[in-house]
PDB file of C-alpha atoms and ligand atoms in Angstrom:
ATOM      1  CA  MET B 138      -1.899  66.740  77.236  1.00 94.00           C
ATOM      2  CA  ILE B 139      -1.741  65.618  73.616  1.00 97.00           C
ATOM      3  CA  ILE B 140      -2.287  62.031  72.113  1.00 98.00           C
ATOM      4  CA  ALA B 141      -1.443  61.858  68.312  1.00 98.00           C
ATOM      5  CA  ILE B 142      -2.447  58.909  65.954  1.00 98.00           C
ATOM      6  CA  ASP B 143      -1.381  58.582  62.570  1.00 98.00           C
ATOM      7  CA  GLY B 144      -1.475  55.534  59.909  1.00 97.00           C
ATOM      8  CA  PRO B 145      -2.973  54.511  57.112  1.00 97.00           C
ATOM      9  CA  ALA B 146      -6.418  55.425  55.404  1.00 92.00           C
ATOM     10  CA  GLY B 147      -8.885  52.059  57.021  1.00 91.00           C
ATOM     11  CA  ALA B 148      -7.392  51.759  60.615  1.00 94.00           C
ATOM     12  CA  GLY B 149      -9.571  53.023  62.902  1.00 93.00           C
ATOM     13  CA  LYS B 150      -8.601  56.193  64.156  1.00 96.00           C
ATOM     14  CA  SER B 151     -11.737  58.572  63.613  1.00 94.00           C
ATOM     15  CA  THR B 152     -13.604  55.990  65.563  1.00 94.00           C
ATOM     16  CA  VAL B 153     -10.548  54.744  68.236  1.00 97.00           C
ATOM     17  CA  ALA B 154      -9.933  58.757  68.501  1.00 97.00           C
ATOM     18  CA  ARG B 155     -12.934  59.846  68.869  1.00 95.00           C
ATOM     19  CA  ARG B 156     -14.215  57.243  71.808  1.00 97.00           C
ATOM     20  CA  LEU B 157     -10.663  57.325  73.474  1.00 97.00           C
ATOM     21  CA  ALA B 158     -11.129  61.578  73.514  1.00 96.00           C
ATOM     22  CA  GLU B 159     -15.159  60.324  75.635  1.00 95.00           C
ATOM     23  CA  ARG B 160     -13.039  58.574  78.108  1.00 96.00           C
ATOM     24  CA  LEU B 161     -10.301  61.122  78.697  1.00 96.00           C
ATOM     25  CA  GLY B 162     -12.878  63.895  78.867  1.00 95.00           C
ATOM     26  CA  ALA B 163     -10.422  65.623  75.857  1.00 95.00           C
ATOM     27  CA  ALA B 164     -11.404  67.038  72.608  1.00 94.00           C
ATOM     28  CA  PHE B 165     -11.417  65.217  69.247  1.00 94.00           C
ATOM     29  CA  LEU B 166      -9.309  66.635  66.668  1.00 95.00           C
ATOM     30  CA  ASP B 167      -9.603  64.824  63.291  1.00 96.00           C
ATOM     31  CA  THR B 168      -7.257  66.352  60.465  1.00 97.00           C
ATOM     32  CA  GLY B 169      -8.497  64.239  57.542  1.00 97.00           C
ATOM     33  CA  ALA B 170     -11.306  65.814  58.024  1.00 97.00           C
ATOM     34  CA  MET B 171      -9.581  69.491  57.105  1.00 98.00           C
ATOM     35  CA  TYR B 172      -8.088  68.306  54.256  1.00 98.00           C
ATOM     36  CA  ARG B 173     -10.998  66.559  52.788  1.00 98.00           C
ATOM     37  CA  ALA B 174     -12.908  69.660  54.145  1.00 98.00           C
ATOM     38  CA  VAL B 175     -10.168  71.986  51.255  1.00 98.00           C
ATOM     39  CA  THR B 176     -11.185  68.902  48.538  1.00 98.00           C
ATOM     40  CA  LEU B 177     -14.577  69.455  48.434  1.00 98.00           C
ATOM     41  CA  ALA B 178     -14.313  73.241  48.647  1.00 98.00           C
ATOM     42  CA  CYS B 179     -11.996  73.045  45.555  1.00 98.00           C
ATOM     43  CA  PHE B 180     -13.983  71.164  44.049  1.00 98.00           C
ATOM     44  CA  GLN B 181     -17.179  73.374  44.059  1.00 98.00           C
ATOM     45  CA  ARG B 182     -15.142  76.499  42.821  1.00 98.00           C
ATOM     46  CA  GLY B 183     -13.723  74.823  40.482  1.00 98.00           C
ATOM     47  CA  ILE B 184     -10.394  74.175  41.613  1.00 98.00           C
ATOM     48  CA  ASP B 185      -8.162  71.996  40.115  1.00 98.00           C
ATOM     49  CA  PRO B 186      -7.294  69.588  42.626  1.00 98.00           C
ATOM     50  CA  SER B 187      -3.874  69.949  40.927  1.00 98.00           C
ATOM     51  CA  ASP B 188      -3.303  73.012  40.984  1.00 98.00           C
ATOM     52  CA  ALA B 189      -1.352  73.758  44.092  1.00 98.00           C
ATOM     53  CA  GLN B 190      -1.393  78.190  43.901  1.00 98.00           C
ATOM     54  CA  ALA B 191      -4.980  78.127  43.694  1.00 98.00           C
ATOM     55  CA  CYS B 192      -5.490  74.976  47.133  1.00 98.00           C
ATOM     56  CA  ALA B 193      -3.598  76.851  49.285  1.00 98.00           C
ATOM     57  CA  ALA B 194      -5.585  79.759  48.449  1.00 98.00           C
ATOM     58  CA  THR B 195      -8.743  77.777  49.283  1.00 98.00           C
ATOM     59  CA  ALA B 196      -6.869  76.379  52.233  1.00 98.00           C
ATOM     60  CA  ARG B 197      -6.343  79.849  53.496  1.00 98.00           C
ATOM     61  CA  SER B 198      -9.623  80.630  52.476  1.00 98.00           C
ATOM     62  CA  LEU B 199     -11.663  79.253  54.728  1.00 97.00           C
ATOM     63  CA  GLU B 200     -12.452  79.427  58.282  1.00 94.00           C
ATOM     64  CA  ILE B 201     -12.920  76.179  59.769  1.00 96.00           C
ATOM     65  CA  GLY B 202     -13.922  75.727  63.439  1.00 91.00           C
ATOM     66  CA  PHE B 203     -13.891  72.711  65.729  1.00 88.00           C
ATOM     67  CA  GLU B 204     -15.609  72.491  68.991  1.00 80.00           C
ATOM     68  CA  SER B 205     -14.669  70.706  72.230  1.00 69.00           C
ATOM     69  CA  ASP B 206     -16.833  66.982  71.133  1.00 75.00           C
ATOM     70  CA  GLY B 207     -14.746  67.504  67.677  1.00 78.00           C
ATOM     71  CA  THR B 208     -17.738  68.820  65.520  1.00 89.00           C
ATOM     72  CA  MET B 209     -16.524  69.741  62.237  1.00 95.00           C
ATOM     73  CA  THR B 210     -17.079  73.394  61.194  1.00 96.00           C
ATOM     74  CA  VAL B 211     -16.614  75.099  57.819  1.00 97.00           C
ATOM     75  CA  ASP B 212     -17.543  79.242  57.666  1.00 95.00           C
ATOM     76  CA  GLY B 213     -19.572  78.910  60.736  1.00 93.00           C
ATOM     77  CA  ALA B 214     -22.008  76.042  59.276  1.00 94.00           C
ATOM     78  CA  PRO B 215     -22.050  72.299  60.247  1.00 94.00           C
ATOM     79  CA  THR B 216     -19.765  69.997  57.861  1.00 96.00           C
ATOM     80  CA  ASP B 217     -21.278  68.958  54.374  1.00 97.00           C
ATOM     81  CA  PRO B 218     -21.065  65.473  54.425  1.00 96.00           C
ATOM     82  CA  ALA B 219     -20.474  65.181  51.164  1.00 98.00           C
ATOM     83  CA  ILE B 220     -16.718  65.901  52.502  1.00 98.00           C
ATOM     84  CA  ARG B 221     -17.059  61.768  53.086  1.00 94.00           C
ATOM     85  CA  SER B 222     -18.005  61.071  49.253  1.00 94.00           C
ATOM     86  CA  GLU B 223     -16.095  59.320  47.044  1.00 92.00           C
ATOM     87  CA  ASP B 224     -14.787  61.350  44.636  1.00 96.00           C
ATOM     88  CA  VAL B 225     -13.462  63.713  47.632  1.00 97.00           C
ATOM     89  CA  ASN B 226     -11.702  59.371  48.548  1.00 94.00           C
ATOM     90  CA  LEU B 227     -10.594  60.061  44.771  1.00 94.00           C
ATOM     91  CA  ARG B 228      -9.295  63.734  44.801  1.00 97.00           C
ATOM     92  CA  VAL B 229      -7.847  64.458  48.706  1.00 97.00           C
ATOM     93  CA  SER B 230      -4.843  63.170  48.847  1.00 97.00           C
ATOM     94  CA  GLU B 231      -3.734  65.315  45.368  1.00 98.00           C
ATOM     95  CA  VAL B 232      -4.887  68.379  47.024  1.00 98.00           C
ATOM     96  CA  SER B 233      -3.612  67.572  50.811  1.00 98.00           C
ATOM     97  CA  ALA B 234       0.472  66.665  48.692  1.00 98.00           C
ATOM     98  CA  HIS B 235       0.729  70.908  48.499  1.00 98.00           C
ATOM     99  CA  ALA B 236       3.183  72.623  51.024  1.00 98.00           C
ATOM    100  CA  GLY B 237       0.526  75.880  50.712  1.00 98.00           C
ATOM    101  CA  VAL B 238      -2.117  73.195  51.575  1.00 98.00           C
ATOM    102  CA  ARG B 239      -0.317  72.266  54.505  1.00 98.00           C
ATOM    103  CA  GLU B 240       1.334  74.881  55.622  1.00 98.00           C
ATOM    104  CA  THR B 241      -2.408  76.741  56.447  1.00 98.00           C
ATOM    105  CA  ILE B 242      -3.956  72.969  58.199  1.00 98.00           C
ATOM    106  CA  VAL B 243      -1.224  72.253  60.397  1.00 98.00           C
ATOM    107  CA  ALA B 244      -1.414  75.627  61.045  1.00 97.00           C
ATOM    108  CA  GLN B 245      -4.960  75.711  62.287  1.00 97.00           C
ATOM    109  CA  GLN B 246      -4.306  72.156  63.979  1.00 97.00           C
ATOM    110  CA  ARG B 247      -1.625  73.468  66.121  1.00 97.00           C
ATOM    111  CA  ALA B 248      -4.294  76.833  67.031  1.00 96.00           C
ATOM    112  CA  VAL B 249      -7.623  74.538  67.714  1.00 94.00           C
ATOM    113  CA  ALA B 250      -4.725  72.263  69.777  1.00 95.00           C
ATOM    114  CA  GLU B 251      -3.678  75.377  71.976  1.00 95.00           C
ATOM    115  CA  ARG B 252      -7.017  76.562  72.449  1.00 93.00           C
ATOM    116  CA  LEU B 253      -8.762  72.989  73.670  1.00 92.00           C
ATOM    117  CA  GLY B 254      -5.703  71.348  75.840  1.00 92.00           C
ATOM    118  CA  ASP B 255      -6.521  68.143  76.149  1.00 94.00           C
ATOM    119  CA  VAL B 256      -6.328  66.487  72.343  1.00 96.00           C
ATOM    120  CA  VAL B 257      -6.928  63.101  70.384  1.00 97.00           C
ATOM    121  CA  ALA B 258      -5.165  64.059  67.333  1.00 97.00           C
ATOM    122  CA  GLU B 259      -5.295  61.079  64.421  1.00 98.00           C
ATOM    123  CA  GLY B 260      -4.324  61.814  61.068  1.00 98.00           C
ATOM    124  CA  ARG B 261      -0.942  60.781  58.655  1.00 98.00           C
ATOM    125  CA  ASP B 262       1.140  63.329  59.977  1.00 98.00           C
ATOM    126  CA  THR B 263       0.869  64.705  63.832  1.00 98.00           C
ATOM    127  CA  THR B 264       2.967  62.130  65.220  1.00 98.00           C
ATOM    128  CA  THR B 265       5.766  62.955  63.711  1.00 98.00           C
ATOM    129  CA  VAL B 266       5.124  66.966  62.117  1.00 98.00           C
ATOM    130  CA  VAL B 267       2.948  68.177  64.187  1.00 98.00           C
ATOM    131  CA  PHE B 268       2.261  67.486  67.002  1.00 98.00           C
ATOM    132  CA  PRO B 269       5.958  66.223  67.316  1.00 98.00           C
ATOM    133  CA  GLN B 270       5.958  66.582  71.351  1.00 97.00           C
ATOM    134  CA  ALA B 271       3.152  65.135  72.638  1.00 98.00           C
ATOM    135  CA  ASP B 272       3.172  63.578  75.245  1.00 97.00           C
ATOM    136  CA  LEU B 273       1.748  60.105  73.450  1.00 98.00           C
ATOM    137  CA  LYS B 274       1.984  58.687  70.026  1.00 98.00           C
ATOM    138  CA  VAL B 275       0.332  56.206  67.957  1.00 98.00           C
ATOM    139  CA  TYR B 276       1.058  54.559  64.985  1.00 98.00           C
ATOM    140  CA  LEU B 277      -2.586  52.611  64.016  1.00 98.00           C
ATOM    141  CA  ASP B 278      -2.596  50.352  61.565  1.00 97.00           C
ATOM    142  CA  ALA B 279      -4.045  46.977  60.177  1.00 97.00           C
ATOM    143  CA  SER B 280      -3.265  43.954  56.728  1.00 97.00           C
ATOM    144  CA  PRO B 281      -5.528  46.450  54.227  1.00 96.00           C
ATOM    145  CA  ALA B 282      -7.743  43.431  53.017  1.00 96.00           C
ATOM    146  CA  GLU B 283      -9.007  44.339  56.856  1.00 96.00           C
ATOM    147  CA  ARG B 284      -9.316  47.577  56.119  1.00 96.00           C
ATOM    148  CA  ALA B 285     -11.014  47.239  53.099  1.00 96.00           C
ATOM    149  CA  ARG B 286     -13.004  44.765  54.964  1.00 95.00           C
ATOM    150  CA  ARG B 287     -14.181  47.065  57.363  1.00 92.00           C
ATOM    151  CA  ARG B 288     -14.465  50.499  55.630  1.00 91.00           C
ATOM    152  CA  ALA B 289     -16.861  48.270  53.115  1.00 94.00           C
ATOM    153  CA  ALA B 290     -18.882  47.096  56.237  1.00 92.00           C
ATOM    154  CA  GLU B 291     -19.023  50.787  56.878  1.00 88.00           C
ATOM    155  CA  VAL B 292     -20.546  51.541  54.014  1.00 89.00           C
ATOM    156  CA  GLY B 293     -23.240  48.510  53.661  1.00 92.00           C
ATOM    157  CA  ARG B 294     -20.715  47.986  50.720  1.00 92.00           C
ATOM    158  CA  PRO B 295     -19.740  44.074  51.162  1.00 93.00           C
ATOM    159  CA  ASP B 296     -19.428  43.470  47.334  1.00 96.00           C
ATOM    160  CA  LYS B 297     -17.222  46.015  46.303  1.00 95.00           C
ATOM    161  CA  VAL B 298     -14.209  45.301  49.343  1.00 96.00           C
ATOM    162  CA  GLU B 299     -11.899  44.163  46.411  1.00 97.00           C
ATOM    163  CA  ARG B 300     -12.835  47.887  44.703  1.00 95.00           C
ATOM    164  CA  ILE B 301     -12.153  49.771  48.307  1.00 95.00           C
ATOM    165  CA  GLU B 302      -8.828  47.747  48.859  1.00 96.00           C
ATOM    166  CA  ALA B 303      -7.251  48.755  45.583  1.00 96.00           C
ATOM    167  CA  ALA B 304      -8.374  52.387  46.570  1.00 94.00           C
ATOM    168  CA  LEU B 305      -7.303  52.388  50.125  1.00 95.00           C
ATOM    169  CA  ARG B 306      -3.841  50.906  48.614  1.00 96.00           C
ATOM    170  CA  ALA B 307      -3.997  53.998  46.027  1.00 95.00           C
ATOM    171  CA  ARG B 308      -4.096  56.474  48.719  1.00 94.00           C
ATOM    172  CA  ASP B 309      -1.506  55.048  51.323  1.00 95.00           C
ATOM    173  CA  ALA B 310       0.840  55.391  48.630  1.00 96.00           C
ATOM    174  CA  HIS B 311       0.148  58.798  47.636  1.00 95.00           C
ATOM    175  CA  ASP B 312      -0.213  59.613  51.167  1.00 96.00           C
ATOM    176  CA  SER B 313       3.167  57.629  52.138  1.00 97.00           C
ATOM    177  CA  GLY B 314       5.136  58.960  48.715  1.00 97.00           C
ATOM    178  CA  ARG B 315       4.594  62.943  49.196  1.00 96.00           C
ATOM    179  CA  ALA B 316       7.502  65.267  49.960  1.00 96.00           C
ATOM    180  CA  HIS B 317       5.530  66.886  51.762  1.00 95.00           C
ATOM    181  CA  SER B 318       5.028  65.502  55.399  1.00 96.00           C
ATOM    182  CA  PRO B 319       4.251  62.068  54.011  1.00 97.00           C
ATOM    183  CA  LEU B 320       2.426  59.281  56.394  1.00 97.00           C
ATOM    184  CA  ARG B 321       5.284  57.270  58.297  1.00 96.00           C
ATOM    185  CA  TYR B 322       6.051  55.705  61.077  1.00 97.00           C
ATOM    186  CA  ASP B 323       7.189  57.639  64.440  1.00 97.00           C
ATOM    187  CA  PRO B 324      10.225  55.443  65.977  1.00 97.00           C
ATOM    188  CA  GLN B 325       9.114  57.074  68.994  1.00 97.00           C
ATOM    189  CA  ALA B 326       5.216  55.740  68.276  1.00 98.00           C
ATOM    190  CA  ALA B 327       3.574  52.810  70.364  1.00 98.00           C
ATOM    191  CA  LEU B 328       2.185  50.671  66.972  1.00 97.00           C
ATOM    192  CA  VAL B 329      -0.588  48.858  67.895  1.00 97.00           C
ATOM    193  CA  LEU B 330      -1.540  46.240  64.567  1.00 96.00           C
ATOM    194  CA  THR B 331      -6.039  45.976  65.184  1.00 95.00           C
ATOM    195  CA  ASP B 332      -6.453  43.025  62.023  1.00 95.00           C
ATOM    196  CA  GLY B 333      -9.523  40.978  65.067  1.00 92.00           C
ATOM    197  CA  LEU B 334      -9.197  44.262  68.209  1.00 94.00           C
ATOM    198  CA  GLY B 335     -12.668  45.555  67.776  1.00 93.00           C
ATOM    199  CA  VAL B 336     -12.414  49.183  69.272  1.00 95.00           C
ATOM    200  CA  ASP B 337     -13.079  48.557  72.799  1.00 96.00           C
ATOM    201  CA  ALA B 338      -9.698  46.393  72.669  1.00 97.00           C
ATOM    202  CA  VAL B 339      -8.018  49.034  70.976  1.00 97.00           C
ATOM    203  CA  VAL B 340      -9.378  52.004  73.137  1.00 98.00           C
ATOM    204  CA  ASP B 341      -8.397  49.839  76.178  1.00 98.00           C
ATOM    205  CA  ARG B 342      -4.727  49.026  75.247  1.00 97.00           C
ATOM    206  CA  ILE B 343      -4.239  52.795  74.560  1.00 98.00           C
ATOM    207  CA  LEU B 344      -6.014  53.876  77.635  1.00 98.00           C
ATOM    208  CA  ALA B 345      -3.351  51.916  79.364  1.00 97.00           C
ATOM    209  CA  LEU B 346      -0.576  53.877  77.881  1.00 97.00           C
ATOM    210  CA  VAL B 347      -1.537  57.109  78.239  1.00 96.00           C
ATOM    211  CA  GLU B 348      -1.803  55.207  82.086  1.00 95.00           C
ATOM    212  CA  GLU B 349       1.941  53.951  81.999  1.00 93.00           C
ATOM    213  CA  ARG B 350       2.754  57.463  80.784  1.00 87.00           C
ATOM    214  CA  ARG B 351       0.849  59.322  83.254  1.00 83.00           C
TER     215      ARG B 351
HETATM  216  O1  LIG A1495      -8.714  60.153  57.287  1.00 76.38           O
HETATM  217  P1  LIG A1495      -8.110  60.530  56.335  1.00 76.38           P
HETATM  218  O2  LIG A1495      -9.314  59.380  55.027  1.00 76.38           O
HETATM  219  O3  LIG A1495     -10.379  61.538  56.810  1.00 76.38           O
HETATM  220  O4  LIG A1495      -8.072  61.388  56.005  1.00 76.38           O
HETATM  221  C1  LIG A1495      -8.234  61.923  53.891  1.00 76.38           C
HETATM  222  C2  LIG A1495      -7.128  61.668  53.568  1.00 76.38           C
HETATM  223  O5  LIG A1495      -6.262  64.104  54.243  1.00 76.38           O
HETATM  224  C3  LIG A1495      -5.261  61.272  53.990  1.00 76.38           C
HETATM  225  O6  LIG A1495      -6.068  60.490  52.656  1.00 76.38           O
HETATM  226  C4  LIG A1495      -4.443  61.423  54.163  1.00 76.38           C
HETATM  227  O7  LIG A1495      -4.436  62.625  51.719  1.00 76.38           O
HETATM  228  C5  LIG A1495      -4.632  63.501  54.063  1.00 76.38           C
HETATM  229  N1  LIG A1495      -4.347  63.381  55.623  1.00 76.38           N
HETATM  230  C6  LIG A1495      -3.439  64.090  55.430  1.00 76.38           C
HETATM  231  N2  LIG A1495      -2.512  64.690  57.105  1.00 76.38           N
HETATM  232  C7  LIG A1495      -3.270  64.446  57.742  1.00 76.38           C
HETATM  233  C8  LIG A1495      -4.289  63.736  57.704  1.00 76.38           C
HETATM  234  C9  LIG A1495      -5.122  63.475  56.510  1.00 76.38           C
HETATM  235  O8  LIG A1495      -2.372  64.077  54.320  1.00 76.38           O
HETATM  236  N3  LIG A1495      -3.003  63.742  59.249  1.00 76.38           N
END
């Protein structure tokens, strides 16, 4: 069984997908973490994120592994927490927009799902491109203000909420406006708006959708 969840930055996809996977005994596939790992590797190798060829070569050179609990490894080592840094946040959309990067990473995502079987995947194009045959598709969204508030609380900087909202909006615009696999709502997806909803309420709503399809 494959459950695919897409939506903009900060909609709560990772938290919800991880918990849903736990509840279902499925593997959790954080596809954004893979693009973040490629971006970090580009920084470490002195590659300009605008260089499509070099970014694609970097993606091909990385050995990205997934354990069934969702733990990601890069070249056999635990993932560097720096994939969540501000620097990566600012450039990941540029790196992930290159067709050559996506080709490699999408192939790996499909291979992981093939190997792990039951998977809850989340990202920007998991419903539309990576797993168009998913058993359940969900589009998770919330207002930009709510998403920024949550992200600011997560990083312990409620004073930075306005800056965070601007950054989220910029990343969404980039991810929705790109030529290859843009973030878009798949008409087959259930739209779940999470303003004012806690994680458990969202997970329960998606679990109810899973049950309907069983
Ligand atoms: O989900 P997360 O915020 O970690 O994703 C980081 C970035 O990776 C996104 O802003 C987007 O540019 C890229 N991404 C993507 N396709 C996916 C998942 C993430 O292009 N399926």
